[in-house]
CSV table of C-alpha atoms in Angstrom, one decimal:
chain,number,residue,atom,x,y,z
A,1,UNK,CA,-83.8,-7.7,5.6
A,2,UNK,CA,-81.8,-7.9,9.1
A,3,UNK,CA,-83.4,-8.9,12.0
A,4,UNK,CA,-84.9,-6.1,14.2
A,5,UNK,CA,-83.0,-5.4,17.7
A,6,UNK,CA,-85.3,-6.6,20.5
A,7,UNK,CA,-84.7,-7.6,24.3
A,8,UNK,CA,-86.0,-11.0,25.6
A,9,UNK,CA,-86.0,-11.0,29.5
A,10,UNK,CA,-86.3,-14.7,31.4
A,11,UNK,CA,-88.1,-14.9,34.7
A,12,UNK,CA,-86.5,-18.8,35.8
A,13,UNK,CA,-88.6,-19.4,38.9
A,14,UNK,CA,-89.8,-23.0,40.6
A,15,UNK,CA,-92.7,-23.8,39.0
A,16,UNK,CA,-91.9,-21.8,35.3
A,17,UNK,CA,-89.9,-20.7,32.9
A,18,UNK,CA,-91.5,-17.3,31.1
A,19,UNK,CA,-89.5,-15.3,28.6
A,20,UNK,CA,-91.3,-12.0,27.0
A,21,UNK,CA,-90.3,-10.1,24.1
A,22,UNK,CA,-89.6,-6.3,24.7
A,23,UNK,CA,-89.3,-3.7,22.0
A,24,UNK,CA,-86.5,-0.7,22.3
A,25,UNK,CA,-90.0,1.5,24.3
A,26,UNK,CA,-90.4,-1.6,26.7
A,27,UNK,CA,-93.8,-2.8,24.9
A,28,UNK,CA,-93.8,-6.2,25.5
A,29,UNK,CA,-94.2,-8.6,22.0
A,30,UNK,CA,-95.0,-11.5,22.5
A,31,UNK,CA,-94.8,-13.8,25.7
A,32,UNK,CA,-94.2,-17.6,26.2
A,33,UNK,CA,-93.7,-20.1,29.4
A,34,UNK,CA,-93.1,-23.9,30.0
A,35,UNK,CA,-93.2,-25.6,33.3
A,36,UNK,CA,-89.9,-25.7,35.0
A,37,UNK,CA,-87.8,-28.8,34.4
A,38,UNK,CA,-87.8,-29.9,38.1
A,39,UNK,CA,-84.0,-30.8,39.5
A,40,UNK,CA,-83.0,-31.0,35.6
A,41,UNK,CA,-80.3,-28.6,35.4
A,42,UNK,CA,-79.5,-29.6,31.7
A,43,UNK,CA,-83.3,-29.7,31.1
A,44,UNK,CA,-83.7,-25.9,32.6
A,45,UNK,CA,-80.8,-24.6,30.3
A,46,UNK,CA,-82.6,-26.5,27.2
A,47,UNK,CA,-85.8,-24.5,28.4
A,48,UNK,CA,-84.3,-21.0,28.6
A,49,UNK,CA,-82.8,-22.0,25.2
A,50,UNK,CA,-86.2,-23.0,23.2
A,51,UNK,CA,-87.7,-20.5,24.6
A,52,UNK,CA,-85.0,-17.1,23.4
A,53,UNK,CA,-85.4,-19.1,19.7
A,54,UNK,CA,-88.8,-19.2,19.7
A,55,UNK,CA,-89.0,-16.0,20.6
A,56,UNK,CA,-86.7,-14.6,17.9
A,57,UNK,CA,-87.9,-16.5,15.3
A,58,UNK,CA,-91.6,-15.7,15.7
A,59,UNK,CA,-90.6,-11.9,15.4
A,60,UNK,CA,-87.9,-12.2,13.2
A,61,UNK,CA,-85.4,-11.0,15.7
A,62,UNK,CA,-82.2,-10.7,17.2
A,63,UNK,CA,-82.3,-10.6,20.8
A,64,UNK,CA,-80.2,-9.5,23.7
A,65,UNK,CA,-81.2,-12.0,26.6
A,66,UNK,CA,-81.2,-10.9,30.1
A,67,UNK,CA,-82.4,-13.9,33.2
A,68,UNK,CA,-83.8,-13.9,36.5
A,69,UNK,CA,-82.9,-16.2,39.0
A,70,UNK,CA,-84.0,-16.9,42.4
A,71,UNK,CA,-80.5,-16.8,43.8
A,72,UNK,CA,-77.2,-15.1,42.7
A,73,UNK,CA,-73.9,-15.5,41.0
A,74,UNK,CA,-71.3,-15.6,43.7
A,75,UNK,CA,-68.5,-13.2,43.2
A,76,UNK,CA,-65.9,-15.7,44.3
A,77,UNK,CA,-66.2,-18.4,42.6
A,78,UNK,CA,-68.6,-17.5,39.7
A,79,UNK,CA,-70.8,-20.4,40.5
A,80,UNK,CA,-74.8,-20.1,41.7
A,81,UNK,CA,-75.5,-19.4,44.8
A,82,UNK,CA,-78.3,-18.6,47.4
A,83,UNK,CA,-81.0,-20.5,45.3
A,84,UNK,CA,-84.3,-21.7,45.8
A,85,UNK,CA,-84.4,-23.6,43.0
A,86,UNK,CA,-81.0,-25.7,44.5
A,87,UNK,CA,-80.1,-28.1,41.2
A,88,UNK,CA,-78.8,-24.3,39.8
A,89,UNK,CA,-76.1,-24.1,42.9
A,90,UNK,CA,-72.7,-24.6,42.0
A,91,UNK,CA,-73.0,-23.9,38.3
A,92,UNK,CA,-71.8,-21.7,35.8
A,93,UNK,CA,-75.2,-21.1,34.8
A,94,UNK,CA,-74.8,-17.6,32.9
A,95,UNK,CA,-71.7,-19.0,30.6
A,96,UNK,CA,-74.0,-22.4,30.1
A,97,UNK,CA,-76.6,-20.2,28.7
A,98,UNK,CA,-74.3,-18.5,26.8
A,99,UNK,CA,-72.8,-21.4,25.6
A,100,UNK,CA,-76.6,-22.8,24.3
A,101,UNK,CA,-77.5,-19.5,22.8
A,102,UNK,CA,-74.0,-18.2,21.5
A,103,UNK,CA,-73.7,-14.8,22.9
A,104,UNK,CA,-73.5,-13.3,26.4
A,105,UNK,CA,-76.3,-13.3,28.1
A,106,UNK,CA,-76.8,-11.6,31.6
A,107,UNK,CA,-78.0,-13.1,34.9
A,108,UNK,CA,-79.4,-11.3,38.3
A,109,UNK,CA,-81.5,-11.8,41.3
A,110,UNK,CA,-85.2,-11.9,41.0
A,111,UNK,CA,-85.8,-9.8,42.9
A,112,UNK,CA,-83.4,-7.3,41.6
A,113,UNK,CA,-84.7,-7.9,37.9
A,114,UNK,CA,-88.2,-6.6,39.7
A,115,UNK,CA,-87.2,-3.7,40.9
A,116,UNK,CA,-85.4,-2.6,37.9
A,117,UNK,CA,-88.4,-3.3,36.0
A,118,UNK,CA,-90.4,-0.7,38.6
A,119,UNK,CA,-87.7,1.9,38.9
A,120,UNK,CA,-87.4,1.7,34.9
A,121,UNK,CA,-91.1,2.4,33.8
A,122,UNK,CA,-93.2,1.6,36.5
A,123,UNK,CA,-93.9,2.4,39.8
A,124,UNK,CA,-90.9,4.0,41.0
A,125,UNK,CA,-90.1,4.8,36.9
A,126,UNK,CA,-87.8,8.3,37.6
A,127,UNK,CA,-87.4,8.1,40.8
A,128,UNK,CA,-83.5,8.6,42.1
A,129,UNK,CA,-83.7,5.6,44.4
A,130,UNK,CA,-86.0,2.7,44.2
A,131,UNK,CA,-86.3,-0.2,46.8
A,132,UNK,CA,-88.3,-3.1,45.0
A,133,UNK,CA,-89.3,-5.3,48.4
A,134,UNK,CA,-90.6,-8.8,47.4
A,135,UNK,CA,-92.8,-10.1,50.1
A,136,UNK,CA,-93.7,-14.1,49.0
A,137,UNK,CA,-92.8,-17.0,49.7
A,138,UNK,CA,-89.8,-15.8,51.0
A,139,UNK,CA,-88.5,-12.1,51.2
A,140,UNK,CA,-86.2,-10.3,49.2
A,141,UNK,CA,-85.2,-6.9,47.9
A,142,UNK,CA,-83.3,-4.9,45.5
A,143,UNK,CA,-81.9,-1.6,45.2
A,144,UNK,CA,-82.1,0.6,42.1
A,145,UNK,CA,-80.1,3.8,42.6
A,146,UNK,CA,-80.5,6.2,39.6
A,147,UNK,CA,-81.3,3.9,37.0
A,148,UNK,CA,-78.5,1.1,38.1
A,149,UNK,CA,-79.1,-1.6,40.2
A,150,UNK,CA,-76.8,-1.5,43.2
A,151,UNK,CA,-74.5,-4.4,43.2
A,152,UNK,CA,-71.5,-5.0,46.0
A,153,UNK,CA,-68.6,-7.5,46.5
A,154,UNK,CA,-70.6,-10.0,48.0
A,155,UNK,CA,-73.7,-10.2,45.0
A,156,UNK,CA,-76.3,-9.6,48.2
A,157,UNK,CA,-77.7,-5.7,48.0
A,158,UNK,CA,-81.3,-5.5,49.1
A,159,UNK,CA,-81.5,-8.8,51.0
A,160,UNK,CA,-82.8,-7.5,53.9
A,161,UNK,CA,-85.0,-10.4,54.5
A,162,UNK,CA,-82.0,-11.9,56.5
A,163,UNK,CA,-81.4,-9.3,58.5
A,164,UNK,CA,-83.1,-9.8,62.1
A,165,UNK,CA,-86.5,-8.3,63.0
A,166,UNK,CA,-85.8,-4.8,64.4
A,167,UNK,CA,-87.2,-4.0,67.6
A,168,UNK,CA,-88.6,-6.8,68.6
A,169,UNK,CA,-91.4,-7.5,71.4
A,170,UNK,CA,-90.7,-10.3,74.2
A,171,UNK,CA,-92.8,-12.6,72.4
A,172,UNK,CA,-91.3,-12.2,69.0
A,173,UNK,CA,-87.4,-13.3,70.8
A,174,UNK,CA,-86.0,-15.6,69.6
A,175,UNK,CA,-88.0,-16.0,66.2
A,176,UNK,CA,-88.7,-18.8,64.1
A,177,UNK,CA,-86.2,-20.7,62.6
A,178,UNK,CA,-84.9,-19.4,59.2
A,179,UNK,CA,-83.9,-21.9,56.7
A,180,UNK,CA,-80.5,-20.3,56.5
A,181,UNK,CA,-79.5,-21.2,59.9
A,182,UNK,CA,-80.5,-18.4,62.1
A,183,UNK,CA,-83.6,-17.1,64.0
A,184,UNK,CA,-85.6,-14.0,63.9
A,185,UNK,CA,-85.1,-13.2,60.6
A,186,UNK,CA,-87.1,-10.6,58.7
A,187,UNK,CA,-88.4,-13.3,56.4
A,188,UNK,CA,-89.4,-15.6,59.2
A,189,UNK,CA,-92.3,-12.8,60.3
A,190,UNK,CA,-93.1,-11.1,56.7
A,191,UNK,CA,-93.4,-14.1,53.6
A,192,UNK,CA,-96.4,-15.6,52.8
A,193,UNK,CA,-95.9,-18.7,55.1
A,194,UNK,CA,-95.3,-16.5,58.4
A,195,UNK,CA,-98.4,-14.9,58.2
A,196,UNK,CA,-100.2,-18.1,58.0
A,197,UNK,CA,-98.1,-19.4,60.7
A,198,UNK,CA,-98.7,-16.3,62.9
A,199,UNK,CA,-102.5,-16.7,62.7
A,200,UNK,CA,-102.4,-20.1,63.2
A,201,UNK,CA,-101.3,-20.0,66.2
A,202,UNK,CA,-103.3,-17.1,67.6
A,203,UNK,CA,-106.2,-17.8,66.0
A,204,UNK,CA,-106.5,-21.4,65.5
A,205,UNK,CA,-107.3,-21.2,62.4
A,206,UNK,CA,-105.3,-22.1,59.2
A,207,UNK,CA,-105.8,-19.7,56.5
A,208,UNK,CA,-103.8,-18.3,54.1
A,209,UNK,CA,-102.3,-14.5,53.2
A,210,UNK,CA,-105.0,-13.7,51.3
A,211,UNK,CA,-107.8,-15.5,53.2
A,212,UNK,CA,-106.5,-13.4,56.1
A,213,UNK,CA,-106.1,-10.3,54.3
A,214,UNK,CA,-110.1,-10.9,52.7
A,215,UNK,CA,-111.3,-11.9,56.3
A,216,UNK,CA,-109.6,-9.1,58.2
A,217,UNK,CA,-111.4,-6.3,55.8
A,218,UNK,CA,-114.9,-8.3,55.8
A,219,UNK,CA,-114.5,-7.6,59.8
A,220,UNK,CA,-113.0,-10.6,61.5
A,221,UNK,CA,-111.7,-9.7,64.6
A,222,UNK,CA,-108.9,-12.4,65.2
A,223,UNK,CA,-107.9,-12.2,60.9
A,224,UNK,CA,-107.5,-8.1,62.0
A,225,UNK,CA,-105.7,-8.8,65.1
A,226,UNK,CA,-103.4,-11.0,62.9
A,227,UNK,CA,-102.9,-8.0,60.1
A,228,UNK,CA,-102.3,-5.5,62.4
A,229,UNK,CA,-99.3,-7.8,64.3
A,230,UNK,CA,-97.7,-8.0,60.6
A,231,UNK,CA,-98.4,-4.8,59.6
A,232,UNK,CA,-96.6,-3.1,62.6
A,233,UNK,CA,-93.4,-5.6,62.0
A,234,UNK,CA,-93.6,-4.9,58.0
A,235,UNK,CA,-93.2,-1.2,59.1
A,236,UNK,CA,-90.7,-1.5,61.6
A,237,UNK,CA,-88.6,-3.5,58.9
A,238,UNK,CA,-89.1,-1.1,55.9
A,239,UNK,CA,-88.2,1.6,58.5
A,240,UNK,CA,-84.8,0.1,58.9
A,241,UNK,CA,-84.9,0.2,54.7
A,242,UNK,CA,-85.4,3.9,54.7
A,243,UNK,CA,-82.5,4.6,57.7
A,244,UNK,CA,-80.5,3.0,55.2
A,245,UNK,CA,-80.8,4.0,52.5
A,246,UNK,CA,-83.3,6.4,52.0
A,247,UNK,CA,-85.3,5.3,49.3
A,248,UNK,CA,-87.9,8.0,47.4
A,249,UNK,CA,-90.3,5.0,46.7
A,250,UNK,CA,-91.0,1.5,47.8
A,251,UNK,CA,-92.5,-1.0,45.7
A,252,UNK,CA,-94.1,-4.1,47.2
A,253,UNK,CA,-94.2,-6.9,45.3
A,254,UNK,CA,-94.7,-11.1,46.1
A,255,UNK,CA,-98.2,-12.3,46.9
A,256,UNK,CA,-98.5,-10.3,49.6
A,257,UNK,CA,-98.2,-6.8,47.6
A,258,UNK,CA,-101.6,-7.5,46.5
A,259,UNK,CA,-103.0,-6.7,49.9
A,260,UNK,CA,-104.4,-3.2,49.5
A,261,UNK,CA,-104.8,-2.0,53.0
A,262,UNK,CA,-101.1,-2.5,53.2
A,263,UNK,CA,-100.0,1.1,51.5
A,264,UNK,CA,-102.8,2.5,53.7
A,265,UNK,CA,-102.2,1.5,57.4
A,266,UNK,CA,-97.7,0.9,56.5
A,267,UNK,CA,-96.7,4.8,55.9
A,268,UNK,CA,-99.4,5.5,59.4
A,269,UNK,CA,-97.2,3.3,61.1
A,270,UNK,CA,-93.7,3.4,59.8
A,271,UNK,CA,-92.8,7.2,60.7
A,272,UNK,CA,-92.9,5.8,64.5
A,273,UNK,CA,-89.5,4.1,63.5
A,274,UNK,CA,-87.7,6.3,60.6
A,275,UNK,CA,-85.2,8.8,62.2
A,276,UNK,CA,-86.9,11.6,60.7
A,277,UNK,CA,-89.2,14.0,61.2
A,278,UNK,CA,-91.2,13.1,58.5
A,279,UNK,CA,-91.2,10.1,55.8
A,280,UNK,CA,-91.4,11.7,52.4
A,281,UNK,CA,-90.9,7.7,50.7
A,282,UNK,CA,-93.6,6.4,48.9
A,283,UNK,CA,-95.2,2.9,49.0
A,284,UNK,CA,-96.2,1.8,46.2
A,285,UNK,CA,-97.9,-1.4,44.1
A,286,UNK,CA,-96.3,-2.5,41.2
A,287,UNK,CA,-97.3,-1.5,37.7
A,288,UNK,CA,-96.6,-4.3,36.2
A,289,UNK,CA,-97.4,-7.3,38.5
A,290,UNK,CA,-96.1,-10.4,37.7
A,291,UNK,CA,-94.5,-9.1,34.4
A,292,UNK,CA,-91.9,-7.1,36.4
A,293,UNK,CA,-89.3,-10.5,36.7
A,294,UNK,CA,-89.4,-11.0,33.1
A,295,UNK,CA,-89.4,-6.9,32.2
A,296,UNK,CA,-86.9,-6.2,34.6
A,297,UNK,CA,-84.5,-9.0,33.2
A,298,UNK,CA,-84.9,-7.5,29.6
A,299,UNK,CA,-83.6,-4.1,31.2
A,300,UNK,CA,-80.9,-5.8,32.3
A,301,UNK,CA,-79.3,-4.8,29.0
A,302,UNK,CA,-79.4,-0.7,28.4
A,303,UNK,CA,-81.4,1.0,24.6
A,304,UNK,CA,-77.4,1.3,23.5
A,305,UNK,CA,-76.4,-1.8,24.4
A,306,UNK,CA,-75.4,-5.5,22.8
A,307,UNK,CA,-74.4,-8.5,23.7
């Protein structure tokens, strides 16, 4: 008997390797992860490797393999680019896979794999326009326009973290220093670490996201004083997201799209900046937490496709 057709999606992030198992109705199989081989670029493509075999040959499959990657091919050269994880820049890291698991095998942002895994079946799942907004240790974004995922010349849609703050108070000029080179980006006042940063120095105190999210609802003054500064900013920069594009729902994911009060108190605030009469977007949690990176890199192959 012939292998069964599955999909195997790879979430290749800084601290592990997952891979899951998806049938043709996006149930996930079976699911396995290994540490990440740190700075071993061989060792990472050995990983990704084990991992798709072990896969197939548990379920007695054949597998197309879709990955994502905390950074992006570049158009121009072919090479990595833009990644966290820096031993990946400057290789060819989609043909080396395909090389070590003979067939093609399809590579895209992370935070584009979790938006198509939202605007596929989950949050945003038939919605026309999806905006999957990662809000972590860094920020990120990707853009799912009916049932695609936008991509452009330059292998950057939906990275609006590196855009600069819009409207921005006296005290917020000239921002914090963004590790690519410039200040005031988005991501300097809406990851994980700017939060902590931004009640640090107002309240003293060094806490982190969640710790400030937990305090601010228990009724800590200074922790709601702190929320409320990165709620109005998180607003102000999903505002410019709708101008733009004009997404039917957003879906927040990254640490930080665990913090309830967030889809309470962001769509209060955010019609103050849309140029609209009204905001009919939804915000939205994810469905599928922290499976969407390895979902959404399985869906990176269509039901009638193979590799």
């Amino acid at each position: 008997m012939s292998p069964r057709k599955i999909r195997i999606g790879v979430d290749l992030g800084g601290t592990k390797v997952e891979a899951a198992a998806l049938d043709q109705a996006g149930r996930i199989l079976s699911r396995r992860r290994v540490p990440t081989p740190a700075g071993d670029y061989g060792a990472i493509v050995t990983a990704v490797r084990e991992l798709v075999l072990g896969l197939e040959a548990e379920l007695n499959a054949a597998a197309s393999v879709g990955v994502g990657i905390p950074g992006a091919i570049s158009p121009m050269s072919g090479l990595i680019k833009n990644a966290n994880s820096t031993c990946l820049i400057g290789h060819a890291l989609d043909r080396d896979l395909g090389d070590a698991l003979d067939r093609t095998v399809r590579l895209a942002n992370d935070a584009d794999c979790f938006a198509l895994s939202e605007a596929t079946d989950g949050a945003g799942g038939g919605a026309a326009i999806v905006f999957g907004a990662i809000l972590g240790t860094g920020v990120g974004g990707g853009v799912v326009a009916h049932g695609r995922l936008l991509a452009g010349p330059n292998a950057i849609a939906g990275e609006w973290g590196h855009s600069p703050l819009p409207w921005p108070r006296d005290a917020e000029r000239p921002g914090a220093l963004c590790y690519c080179g410039k200040r005031g980006c988005i991501e300097t006042f809406l990851s994980g670490p700017a939060l902590a940063r931004d009640h640090r120095e107002a309240a003293g105190k060094t806490l982190g996201a969640p710790d400030i999210a937990a305090r601010a609802d228990s009724g800590d003054g200074a922790a709601d004083a702190t929320m409320r500064r990165y709620e109005d900013r998180l607003a102000r920069a999903l505002a410019t997201v709708i101008n733009l594009i004009d997404p039917h729902v957003i879906v927040l994911g990254g640490g930080l799209g665990q913090i309830t009060r967030l889809y309470r108190t962001i769509p209060l605030l955010w019609g103050g900046y849309v140029f609209s009469d009204e905001v009919a977007t939804r915000l939205a949690p994810p469905r599928h937490g922290d499976a969407s990176g390895v979902r959404g890199a399985a869906w990176l192959w269509g039901a009638d496709e193979t590799p």
